[in-house]
């Protein structure tokens, strides 16, 4: 099932999500499958559960955008355990469509998370994968990439979005 993506302005995106306590259940496996399907439909490299209106600490990532099944990653209850270096690249978010801004992120990020079965693992990513780890973990803490840009740029984006909302073009 493809879920609609929740847009900026919905409080669920700015609410810290609840940890997952039950693993390897049919409900969780179905939700993960739906999250991948919804992410691919939206052509994203990552999707966090709050972005489909579900306030749980779950994210899916695929830096190949569906081209390479070995790139599919499930992060449940993720925590960032180490960061190294820096990179500045344009970043966007499925919940803030039409906008992209350069964002400074660490070059290398190590995340500790659980998989669908509840097994804990650690993984280190570089470049785009490192960016996805911090972007998606931020989502689960109620933070968006625009929290990492200047107040001036953030206000400009907010103003443009308010106009889109008024025009009925932000749904
Ligand atoms: Ni996002």
Short mmCIF file of N, CA and C and ligand atoms in Angstrom, two decimals:
data_model
loop_
_atom_site.label_atom_id
_atom_site.label_comp_id
_atom_site.label_asym_id
_atom_site.label_seq_id
_atom_site.Cartn_x
_atom_site.Cartn_y
_atom_site.Cartn_z
N UNK A 1 0.84 -1.20 0.00
CA UNK A 1 0.00 0.00 0.00
C UNK A 1 0.88 1.25 0.00
N UNK A 2 0.54 2.17 -0.88
CA UNK A 2 1.29 3.42 -0.95
C UNK A 2 0.60 4.48 -0.10
N UNK A 3 1.30 4.95 0.91
CA UNK A 3 0.77 6.02 1.77
C UNK A 3 1.06 7.38 1.15
N UNK A 4 0.15 8.33 1.34
CA UNK A 4 0.50 9.71 0.97
C UNK A 4 1.56 10.24 1.94
N UNK A 5 2.44 11.10 1.44
CA UNK A 5 3.51 11.65 2.28
C UNK A 5 2.97 12.89 3.01
N UNK A 6 3.18 12.90 4.32
CA UNK A 6 2.76 14.03 5.15
C UNK A 6 3.67 15.22 4.87
N UNK A 7 3.06 16.40 4.69
CA UNK A 7 3.84 17.59 4.34
C UNK A 7 4.17 18.45 5.57
N UNK A 8 5.22 19.24 5.41
CA UNK A 8 5.63 20.19 6.44
C UNK A 8 4.44 21.04 6.88
N UNK A 9 4.30 21.20 8.20
CA UNK A 9 3.15 21.90 8.74
C UNK A 9 2.33 20.96 9.61
N UNK A 10 2.39 19.66 9.29
CA UNK A 10 1.70 18.67 10.11
C UNK A 10 2.52 18.42 11.39
N UNK A 11 1.90 18.55 12.57
CA UNK A 11 2.66 18.42 13.82
C UNK A 11 3.37 17.07 13.99
N UNK A 12 2.89 16.02 13.31
CA UNK A 12 3.53 14.70 13.47
C UNK A 12 5.01 14.74 13.06
N UNK A 13 5.34 15.67 12.13
CA UNK A 13 6.73 15.77 11.65
C UNK A 13 7.64 16.42 12.68
N UNK A 14 7.04 17.12 13.65
CA UNK A 14 7.86 17.82 14.65
C UNK A 14 7.66 17.26 16.05
N UNK A 15 7.19 16.00 16.08
CA UNK A 15 6.96 15.30 17.34
C UNK A 15 7.93 14.12 17.42
N UNK A 16 8.69 14.00 18.53
CA UNK A 16 9.57 12.82 18.66
C UNK A 16 8.74 11.54 18.60
N UNK A 17 9.20 10.56 17.81
CA UNK A 17 8.44 9.33 17.61
C UNK A 17 8.70 8.33 18.74
N UNK A 18 7.77 7.39 18.89
CA UNK A 18 7.84 6.38 19.97
C UNK A 18 8.71 5.20 19.55
N UNK A 19 9.51 4.67 20.49
CA UNK A 19 10.32 3.49 20.17
C UNK A 19 9.44 2.28 19.84
N UNK A 20 9.97 1.42 19.00
CA UNK A 20 9.30 0.15 18.67
C UNK A 20 9.68 -0.87 19.74
N UNK A 21 8.69 -1.61 20.25
CA UNK A 21 8.97 -2.59 21.30
C UNK A 21 8.68 -4.03 20.84
N UNK A 22 7.88 -4.16 19.78
CA UNK A 22 7.56 -5.51 19.29
C UNK A 22 8.12 -5.69 17.89
N UNK A 23 8.88 -6.78 17.72
CA UNK A 23 9.57 -7.01 16.45
C UNK A 23 9.06 -8.30 15.82
N UNK A 24 9.40 -8.44 14.54
CA UNK A 24 9.10 -9.67 13.80
C UNK A 24 7.61 -10.01 13.82
N UNK A 25 6.76 -9.01 13.81
CA UNK A 25 5.31 -9.24 13.77
C UNK A 25 4.83 -8.99 12.33
N UNK A 26 3.71 -9.62 11.95
CA UNK A 26 3.15 -9.37 10.62
C UNK A 26 2.87 -7.88 10.40
N UNK A 27 2.42 -7.18 11.45
CA UNK A 27 2.09 -5.75 11.33
C UNK A 27 3.34 -4.94 10.99
N UNK A 28 4.43 -5.23 11.71
CA UNK A 28 5.68 -4.50 11.46
C UNK A 28 6.20 -4.80 10.05
N UNK A 29 6.18 -6.08 9.66
CA UNK A 29 6.69 -6.43 8.34
C UNK A 29 5.87 -5.79 7.22
N UNK A 30 4.55 -5.72 7.42
CA UNK A 30 3.67 -5.07 6.43
C UNK A 30 3.98 -3.58 6.36
N UNK A 31 4.16 -2.96 7.53
CA UNK A 31 4.45 -1.52 7.56
C UNK A 31 5.76 -1.23 6.82
N UNK A 32 6.78 -2.07 7.05
CA UNK A 32 8.08 -1.86 6.38
C UNK A 32 7.94 -1.99 4.87
N UNK A 33 7.18 -3.00 4.45
CA UNK A 33 6.95 -3.20 3.02
C UNK A 33 6.24 -1.97 2.43
N UNK A 34 5.23 -1.47 3.14
CA UNK A 34 4.49 -0.28 2.69
C UNK A 34 5.39 0.96 2.67
N UNK A 35 6.31 1.03 3.64
CA UNK A 35 7.20 2.20 3.68
C UNK A 35 8.14 2.20 2.47
N UNK A 36 8.69 1.01 2.12
CA UNK A 36 9.54 0.94 0.92
C UNK A 36 8.73 1.32 -0.32
N UNK A 37 7.52 0.76 -0.41
CA UNK A 37 6.68 1.03 -1.58
C UNK A 37 6.36 2.53 -1.69
N UNK A 38 6.05 3.14 -0.56
CA UNK A 38 5.70 4.58 -0.54
C UNK A 38 6.92 5.43 -0.89
N UNK A 39 8.10 5.00 -0.38
CA UNK A 39 9.34 5.74 -0.67
C UNK A 39 9.68 5.66 -2.16
N UNK A 40 9.56 4.45 -2.74
CA UNK A 40 9.87 4.31 -4.16
C UNK A 40 8.87 5.10 -5.02
N UNK A 41 7.60 5.08 -4.64
CA UNK A 41 6.59 5.82 -5.39
C UNK A 41 6.91 7.31 -5.39
N UNK A 42 7.50 7.79 -4.28
CA UNK A 42 7.82 9.22 -4.16
C UNK A 42 9.25 9.51 -4.66
N UNK A 43 9.97 8.46 -5.09
CA UNK A 43 11.34 8.58 -5.59
C UNK A 43 12.29 9.18 -4.56
N UNK A 44 12.17 8.70 -3.32
CA UNK A 44 13.06 9.18 -2.26
C UNK A 44 14.16 8.18 -1.96
N UNK A 45 15.20 8.62 -1.26
CA UNK A 45 16.25 7.70 -0.82
C UNK A 45 16.05 7.30 0.64
N UNK A 46 15.10 7.96 1.31
CA UNK A 46 14.82 7.61 2.70
C UNK A 46 13.41 8.03 3.06
N UNK A 47 12.84 7.30 4.02
CA UNK A 47 11.50 7.66 4.50
C UNK A 47 11.40 7.26 5.97
N UNK A 48 10.90 8.18 6.78
CA UNK A 48 10.69 7.90 8.20
C UNK A 48 9.20 7.75 8.45
N UNK A 49 8.84 6.87 9.40
CA UNK A 49 7.42 6.58 9.64
C UNK A 49 6.56 7.83 9.90
N UNK A 50 7.06 8.84 10.64
CA UNK A 50 6.22 10.04 10.82
C UNK A 50 5.80 10.68 9.50
N UNK A 51 6.59 10.46 8.44
CA UNK A 51 6.25 11.04 7.13
C UNK A 51 5.04 10.38 6.48
N UNK A 52 4.61 9.23 7.04
CA UNK A 52 3.33 8.66 6.58
C UNK A 52 2.33 8.71 7.74
N UNK A 53 2.62 9.59 8.70
CA UNK A 53 1.67 9.82 9.79
C UNK A 53 1.74 8.83 10.93
N UNK A 54 2.81 8.01 10.96
CA UNK A 54 2.95 6.99 12.02
C UNK A 54 4.13 7.36 12.90
N UNK A 55 3.83 7.73 14.16
CA UNK A 55 4.85 8.27 15.04
C UNK A 55 5.63 7.17 15.74
N UNK A 56 6.36 6.38 14.96
CA UNK A 56 7.19 5.30 15.49
C UNK A 56 8.60 5.46 14.96
N UNK A 57 9.56 4.97 15.75
CA UNK A 57 10.98 5.16 15.39
C UNK A 57 11.42 4.12 14.35
N UNK A 58 10.95 4.32 13.13
CA UNK A 58 11.25 3.41 12.02
C UNK A 58 11.62 4.26 10.81
N UNK A 59 12.71 3.87 10.12
CA UNK A 59 13.06 4.53 8.86
C UNK A 59 13.52 3.48 7.87
N UNK A 60 13.27 3.74 6.60
CA UNK A 60 13.82 2.90 5.53
C UNK A 60 14.69 3.80 4.65
N UNK A 61 15.74 3.20 4.11
CA UNK A 61 16.69 3.92 3.27
C UNK A 61 17.05 3.04 2.07
N UNK A 62 17.18 3.64 0.92
CA UNK A 62 17.73 2.94 -0.24
C UNK A 62 18.39 3.98 -1.14
N UNK A 63 19.71 4.07 -1.03
CA UNK A 63 20.43 5.10 -1.80
C UNK A 63 20.42 4.79 -3.30
N UNK A 64 20.00 3.57 -3.69
CA UNK A 64 19.92 3.25 -5.13
C UNK A 64 18.52 3.56 -5.67
N UNK A 65 17.62 4.04 -4.82
CA UNK A 65 16.22 4.34 -5.19
C UNK A 65 15.57 3.16 -5.95
N UNK A 66 15.74 1.96 -5.40
CA UNK A 66 15.06 0.80 -5.95
C UNK A 66 15.81 0.06 -7.04
N UNK A 67 17.03 0.54 -7.38
CA UNK A 67 17.80 -0.11 -8.46
C UNK A 67 18.55 -1.34 -7.96
N UNK A 68 18.97 -1.32 -6.70
CA UNK A 68 19.82 -2.38 -6.17
C UNK A 68 19.24 -2.88 -4.83
N UNK A 69 18.62 -4.07 -4.84
CA UNK A 69 17.97 -4.58 -3.62
C UNK A 69 18.92 -4.69 -2.42
N UNK A 70 20.24 -4.83 -2.69
CA UNK A 70 21.19 -4.96 -1.57
C UNK A 70 21.35 -3.64 -0.81
N UNK A 71 20.82 -2.55 -1.36
CA UNK A 71 20.93 -1.24 -0.69
C UNK A 71 19.76 -0.96 0.25
N UNK A 72 18.78 -1.86 0.26
CA UNK A 72 17.62 -1.64 1.14
C UNK A 72 18.02 -1.77 2.60
N UNK A 73 17.69 -0.75 3.38
CA UNK A 73 18.07 -0.73 4.78
C UNK A 73 16.88 -0.38 5.65
N UNK A 74 16.74 -1.12 6.74
CA UNK A 74 15.70 -0.83 7.73
C UNK A 74 16.40 -0.38 9.01
N UNK A 75 16.00 0.77 9.52
CA UNK A 75 16.54 1.26 10.79
C UNK A 75 15.40 1.40 11.77
N UNK A 76 15.43 0.59 12.82
CA UNK A 76 14.40 0.71 13.86
C UNK A 76 15.08 1.15 15.16
N UNK A 77 14.48 2.11 15.82
CA UNK A 77 15.05 2.74 17.03
C UNK A 77 16.51 3.16 16.82
N UNK A 78 16.83 3.84 15.71
CA UNK A 78 18.23 4.16 15.43
C UNK A 78 18.79 5.24 16.34
N UNK A 79 20.09 5.12 16.59
CA UNK A 79 20.82 6.16 17.32
C UNK A 79 22.11 6.41 16.57
N UNK A 80 22.48 7.68 16.49
CA UNK A 80 23.77 8.02 15.87
C UNK A 80 24.84 7.83 16.95
N UNK A 81 25.82 6.97 16.68
CA UNK A 81 26.84 6.72 17.71
C UNK A 81 28.18 7.37 17.40
N UNK A 82 28.44 7.72 16.14
CA UNK A 82 29.68 8.42 15.81
C UNK A 82 29.54 9.21 14.52
N UNK A 83 30.22 10.37 14.50
CA UNK A 83 30.23 11.22 13.30
C UNK A 83 31.66 11.67 13.07
N UNK A 84 32.02 11.82 11.80
CA UNK A 84 33.38 12.22 11.47
C UNK A 84 33.37 13.10 10.22
N UNK A 85 34.20 14.12 10.23
CA UNK A 85 34.37 14.95 9.03
C UNK A 85 33.16 15.78 8.71
N UNK A 86 33.14 16.31 7.48
CA UNK A 86 32.02 17.15 7.07
C UNK A 86 31.82 17.09 5.57
N UNK A 87 30.60 17.40 5.13
CA UNK A 87 30.27 17.48 3.71
C UNK A 87 29.13 18.50 3.58
N UNK A 88 29.16 19.25 2.50
CA UNK A 88 28.05 20.16 2.21
C UNK A 88 27.48 19.80 0.85
N UNK A 89 26.22 19.38 0.83
CA UNK A 89 25.53 19.03 -0.42
C UNK A 89 24.10 19.55 -0.33
N UNK A 90 23.47 19.69 -1.48
CA UNK A 90 22.05 20.06 -1.48
C UNK A 90 21.25 18.92 -0.90
N UNK A 91 20.29 19.27 -0.05
CA UNK A 91 19.47 18.26 0.59
C UNK A 91 18.01 18.64 0.43
N UNK A 92 17.17 17.64 0.27
CA UNK A 92 15.74 17.88 0.20
C UNK A 92 15.03 16.89 1.10
N UNK A 93 13.70 16.95 1.11
CA UNK A 93 12.91 16.06 1.97
C UNK A 93 11.57 15.85 1.29
N UNK A 94 11.09 14.61 1.28
CA UNK A 94 9.80 14.33 0.64
C UNK A 94 8.66 15.12 1.28
N UNK A 95 8.85 15.52 2.54
CA UNK A 95 7.80 16.27 3.24
C UNK A 95 7.88 17.78 2.96
N UNK A 96 8.94 18.20 2.26
CA UNK A 96 9.09 19.62 1.89
C UNK A 96 9.38 19.66 0.39
N UNK A 97 8.43 19.19 -0.43
CA UNK A 97 8.70 19.05 -1.87
C UNK A 97 8.91 20.41 -2.54
N UNK A 98 9.82 20.41 -3.52
CA UNK A 98 10.04 21.63 -4.29
C UNK A 98 11.13 22.51 -3.74
N UNK A 99 11.70 22.13 -2.59
CA UNK A 99 12.76 22.94 -1.99
C UNK A 99 14.01 22.08 -1.78
N UNK A 100 15.17 22.68 -2.01
CA UNK A 100 16.44 22.02 -1.71
C UNK A 100 17.41 23.08 -1.24
N UNK A 101 18.23 22.75 -0.26
CA UNK A 101 19.21 23.71 0.26
C UNK A 101 20.51 22.98 0.58
N UNK A 102 21.63 23.67 0.43
CA UNK A 102 22.88 23.06 0.89
C UNK A 102 22.84 22.90 2.42
N UNK A 103 23.20 21.72 2.90
CA UNK A 103 23.21 21.45 4.34
C UNK A 103 24.54 20.80 4.70
N UNK A 104 25.16 21.31 5.76
CA UNK A 104 26.41 20.71 6.24
C UNK A 104 26.07 19.51 7.10
N UNK A 105 26.67 18.38 6.77
CA UNK A 105 26.46 17.12 7.50
C UNK A 105 27.80 16.46 7.71
N UNK A 106 27.89 15.49 8.64
CA UNK A 106 29.14 14.75 8.76
C UNK A 106 29.40 13.90 7.51
N UNK A 107 30.68 13.66 7.24
CA UNK A 107 31.09 12.86 6.07
C UNK A 107 30.85 11.37 6.32
N UNK A 108 31.10 10.94 7.56
CA UNK A 108 30.95 9.54 7.94
C UNK A 108 30.11 9.46 9.19
N UNK A 109 29.12 8.59 9.17
CA UNK A 109 28.20 8.47 10.32
C UNK A 109 28.02 6.99 10.65
N UNK A 110 28.12 6.68 11.94
CA UNK A 110 27.83 5.32 12.39
C UNK A 110 26.50 5.33 13.14
N UNK A 111 25.62 4.43 12.72
CA UNK A 111 24.31 4.33 13.33
C UNK A 111 24.18 2.97 14.02
N UNK A 112 23.52 2.95 15.16
CA UNK A 112 23.19 1.69 15.83
C UNK A 112 21.66 1.59 15.79
N UNK A 113 21.17 0.45 15.32
CA UNK A 113 19.72 0.31 15.16
C UNK A 113 19.34 -1.16 15.29
N UNK A 114 18.05 -1.43 15.19
CA UNK A 114 17.57 -2.82 15.14
C UNK A 114 16.96 -3.07 13.78
N UNK A 115 17.00 -4.33 13.36
CA UNK A 115 16.34 -4.70 12.10
C UNK A 115 14.91 -5.18 12.40
N UNK A 116 14.22 -5.66 11.37
CA UNK A 116 12.82 -6.06 11.54
C UNK A 116 12.66 -7.17 12.57
N UNK A 117 13.71 -8.00 12.73
CA UNK A 117 13.65 -9.10 13.70
C UNK A 117 14.01 -8.65 15.11
N UNK A 118 14.46 -7.40 15.25
CA UNK A 118 14.82 -6.89 16.56
C UNK A 118 16.29 -7.05 16.87
N UNK A 119 17.07 -7.54 15.90
CA UNK A 119 18.51 -7.72 16.12
C UNK A 119 19.22 -6.38 16.00
N UNK A 120 20.11 -6.10 16.98
CA UNK A 120 20.85 -4.85 16.97
C UNK A 120 22.05 -4.94 16.02
N UNK A 121 22.31 -3.86 15.30
CA UNK A 121 23.49 -3.84 14.43
C UNK A 121 24.03 -2.41 14.38
N UNK A 122 25.29 -2.32 13.96
CA UNK A 122 25.90 -1.01 13.74
C UNK A 122 26.37 -0.94 12.31
N UNK A 123 26.26 0.22 11.72
CA UNK A 123 26.68 0.36 10.33
C UNK A 123 27.25 1.76 10.14
N UNK A 124 28.33 1.84 9.37
CA UNK A 124 28.94 3.13 9.07
C UNK A 124 28.70 3.47 7.60
N UNK A 125 28.21 4.67 7.35
CA UNK A 125 27.96 5.11 5.98
C UNK A 125 28.76 6.37 5.69
N UNK A 126 29.05 6.56 4.41
CA UNK A 126 29.75 7.77 3.97
C UNK A 126 28.89 8.52 2.98
N UNK A 127 29.17 9.81 2.84
CA UNK A 127 28.53 10.65 1.82
C UNK A 127 27.00 10.58 1.89
N UNK A 128 26.35 10.14 0.78
CA UNK A 128 24.88 10.16 0.75
C UNK A 128 24.27 9.27 1.85
N UNK A 129 24.90 8.11 2.09
CA UNK A 129 24.35 7.21 3.13
C UNK A 129 24.48 7.84 4.52
N UNK A 130 25.61 8.52 4.77
CA UNK A 130 25.82 9.21 6.05
C UNK A 130 24.74 10.29 6.21
N UNK A 131 24.49 11.01 5.12
CA UNK A 131 23.47 12.07 5.11
C UNK A 131 22.09 11.48 5.40
N UNK A 132 21.80 10.32 4.79
CA UNK A 132 20.50 9.67 5.01
C UNK A 132 20.36 9.23 6.48
N UNK A 133 21.43 8.70 7.05
CA UNK A 133 21.38 8.26 8.46
C UNK A 133 20.98 9.42 9.37
N UNK A 134 21.64 10.58 9.21
CA UNK A 134 21.34 11.70 10.12
C UNK A 134 19.99 12.34 9.77
N UNK A 135 19.66 12.43 8.48
CA UNK A 135 18.38 13.03 8.05
C UNK A 135 17.21 12.21 8.61
N UNK A 136 17.28 10.88 8.46
CA UNK A 136 16.15 10.04 8.90
C UNK A 136 16.08 9.96 10.43
N UNK A 137 17.24 9.89 11.09
CA UNK A 137 17.23 9.86 12.56
C UNK A 137 16.68 11.17 13.10
N UNK A 138 17.02 12.28 12.46
CA UNK A 138 16.44 13.58 12.81
C UNK A 138 14.91 13.53 12.75
N UNK A 139 14.38 12.95 11.66
CA UNK A 139 12.91 12.85 11.52
C UNK A 139 12.29 12.20 12.75
N UNK A 140 12.95 11.14 13.26
CA UNK A 140 12.39 10.39 14.39
C UNK A 140 12.49 11.19 15.68
N UNK A 141 13.32 12.24 15.66
CA UNK A 141 13.41 13.15 16.80
C UNK A 141 12.60 14.42 16.58
N UNK A 142 11.78 14.44 15.54
CA UNK A 142 10.93 15.60 15.27
C UNK A 142 11.67 16.76 14.62
N UNK A 143 12.83 16.46 13.99
CA UNK A 143 13.62 17.52 13.35
C UNK A 143 13.64 17.36 11.84
N UNK A 144 13.73 18.48 11.15
CA UNK A 144 13.77 18.48 9.69
C UNK A 144 15.07 19.13 9.23
N UNK A 145 15.43 18.92 7.96
CA UNK A 145 16.71 19.48 7.51
C UNK A 145 16.73 21.00 7.59
N UNK A 146 15.55 21.62 7.51
CA UNK A 146 15.54 23.09 7.58
C UNK A 146 15.92 23.61 8.97
N UNK A 147 16.00 22.70 9.97
CA UNK A 147 16.53 23.09 11.28
C UNK A 147 18.05 23.29 11.20
N UNK A 148 18.67 22.84 10.11
CA UNK A 148 20.12 22.92 9.98
C UNK A 148 20.57 24.01 9.01
N UNK A 149 19.65 24.84 8.54
CA UNK A 149 20.04 25.94 7.65
C UNK A 149 19.84 27.27 8.38
N UNK A 150 20.24 28.38 7.77
CA UNK A 150 20.17 29.66 8.46
C UNK A 150 18.71 30.06 8.70
N UNK A 151 18.50 30.85 9.76
CA UNK A 151 17.16 31.33 10.11
C UNK A 151 16.54 32.07 8.92
N UNK A 152 17.39 32.84 8.22
CA UNK A 152 16.93 33.61 7.08
C UNK A 152 16.36 32.71 5.98
N UNK A 153 17.13 31.67 5.63
CA UNK A 153 16.68 30.75 4.59
C UNK A 153 15.45 29.96 5.03
N UNK A 154 15.45 29.59 6.31
CA UNK A 154 14.31 28.83 6.85
C UNK A 154 13.04 29.66 6.78
N UNK A 155 13.14 30.94 7.17
CA UNK A 155 11.97 31.81 7.14
C UNK A 155 11.46 32.03 5.72
N UNK A 156 12.41 32.10 4.77
CA UNK A 156 12.03 32.28 3.37
C UNK A 156 11.22 31.06 2.89
N UNK A 157 11.71 29.87 3.21
CA UNK A 157 10.99 28.63 2.82
C UNK A 157 9.62 28.60 3.49
N UNK A 158 9.57 28.94 4.79
CA UNK A 158 8.28 28.94 5.51
C UNK A 158 7.28 29.90 4.87
N UNK A 159 7.79 31.09 4.48
CA UNK A 159 6.90 32.08 3.86
C UNK A 159 6.33 31.55 2.55
N UNK A 160 7.22 30.92 1.74
CA UNK A 160 6.76 30.36 0.46
C UNK A 160 5.74 29.25 0.68
N UNK A 161 5.97 28.44 1.71
CA UNK A 161 5.03 27.34 1.99
C UNK A 161 3.68 27.90 2.46
N UNK A 162 3.72 28.95 3.29
CA UNK A 162 2.46 29.57 3.74
C UNK A 162 1.64 30.05 2.54
N UNK A 163 2.33 30.59 1.54
CA UNK A 163 1.63 31.03 0.32
C UNK A 163 1.02 29.84 -0.40
N UNK A 164 1.78 28.74 -0.50
CA UNK A 164 1.28 27.54 -1.16
C UNK A 164 0.07 26.98 -0.43
N UNK A 165 0.12 27.04 0.93
CA UNK A 165 -1.02 26.56 1.73
C UNK A 165 -2.26 27.40 1.42
N UNK A 166 -2.07 28.73 1.42
CA UNK A 166 -3.18 29.64 1.13
C UNK A 166 -3.79 29.37 -0.24
N UNK A 167 -2.90 29.08 -1.20
CA UNK A 167 -3.36 28.82 -2.58
C UNK A 167 -3.93 27.41 -2.75
N UNK A 168 -3.90 26.63 -1.65
CA UNK A 168 -4.40 25.25 -1.71
C UNK A 168 -3.49 24.33 -2.50
N UNK A 169 -2.20 24.71 -2.58
CA UNK A 169 -1.25 23.92 -3.36
C UNK A 169 -0.25 23.16 -2.48
N UNK A 170 -0.62 22.94 -1.25
CA UNK A 170 0.28 22.22 -0.32
C UNK A 170 -0.54 21.17 0.40
N UNK A 171 -0.86 20.10 -0.33
CA UNK A 171 -1.69 19.05 0.30
C UNK A 171 -1.07 17.69 0.10
NI1 LIG B 1 13.04 13.93 5.04
#
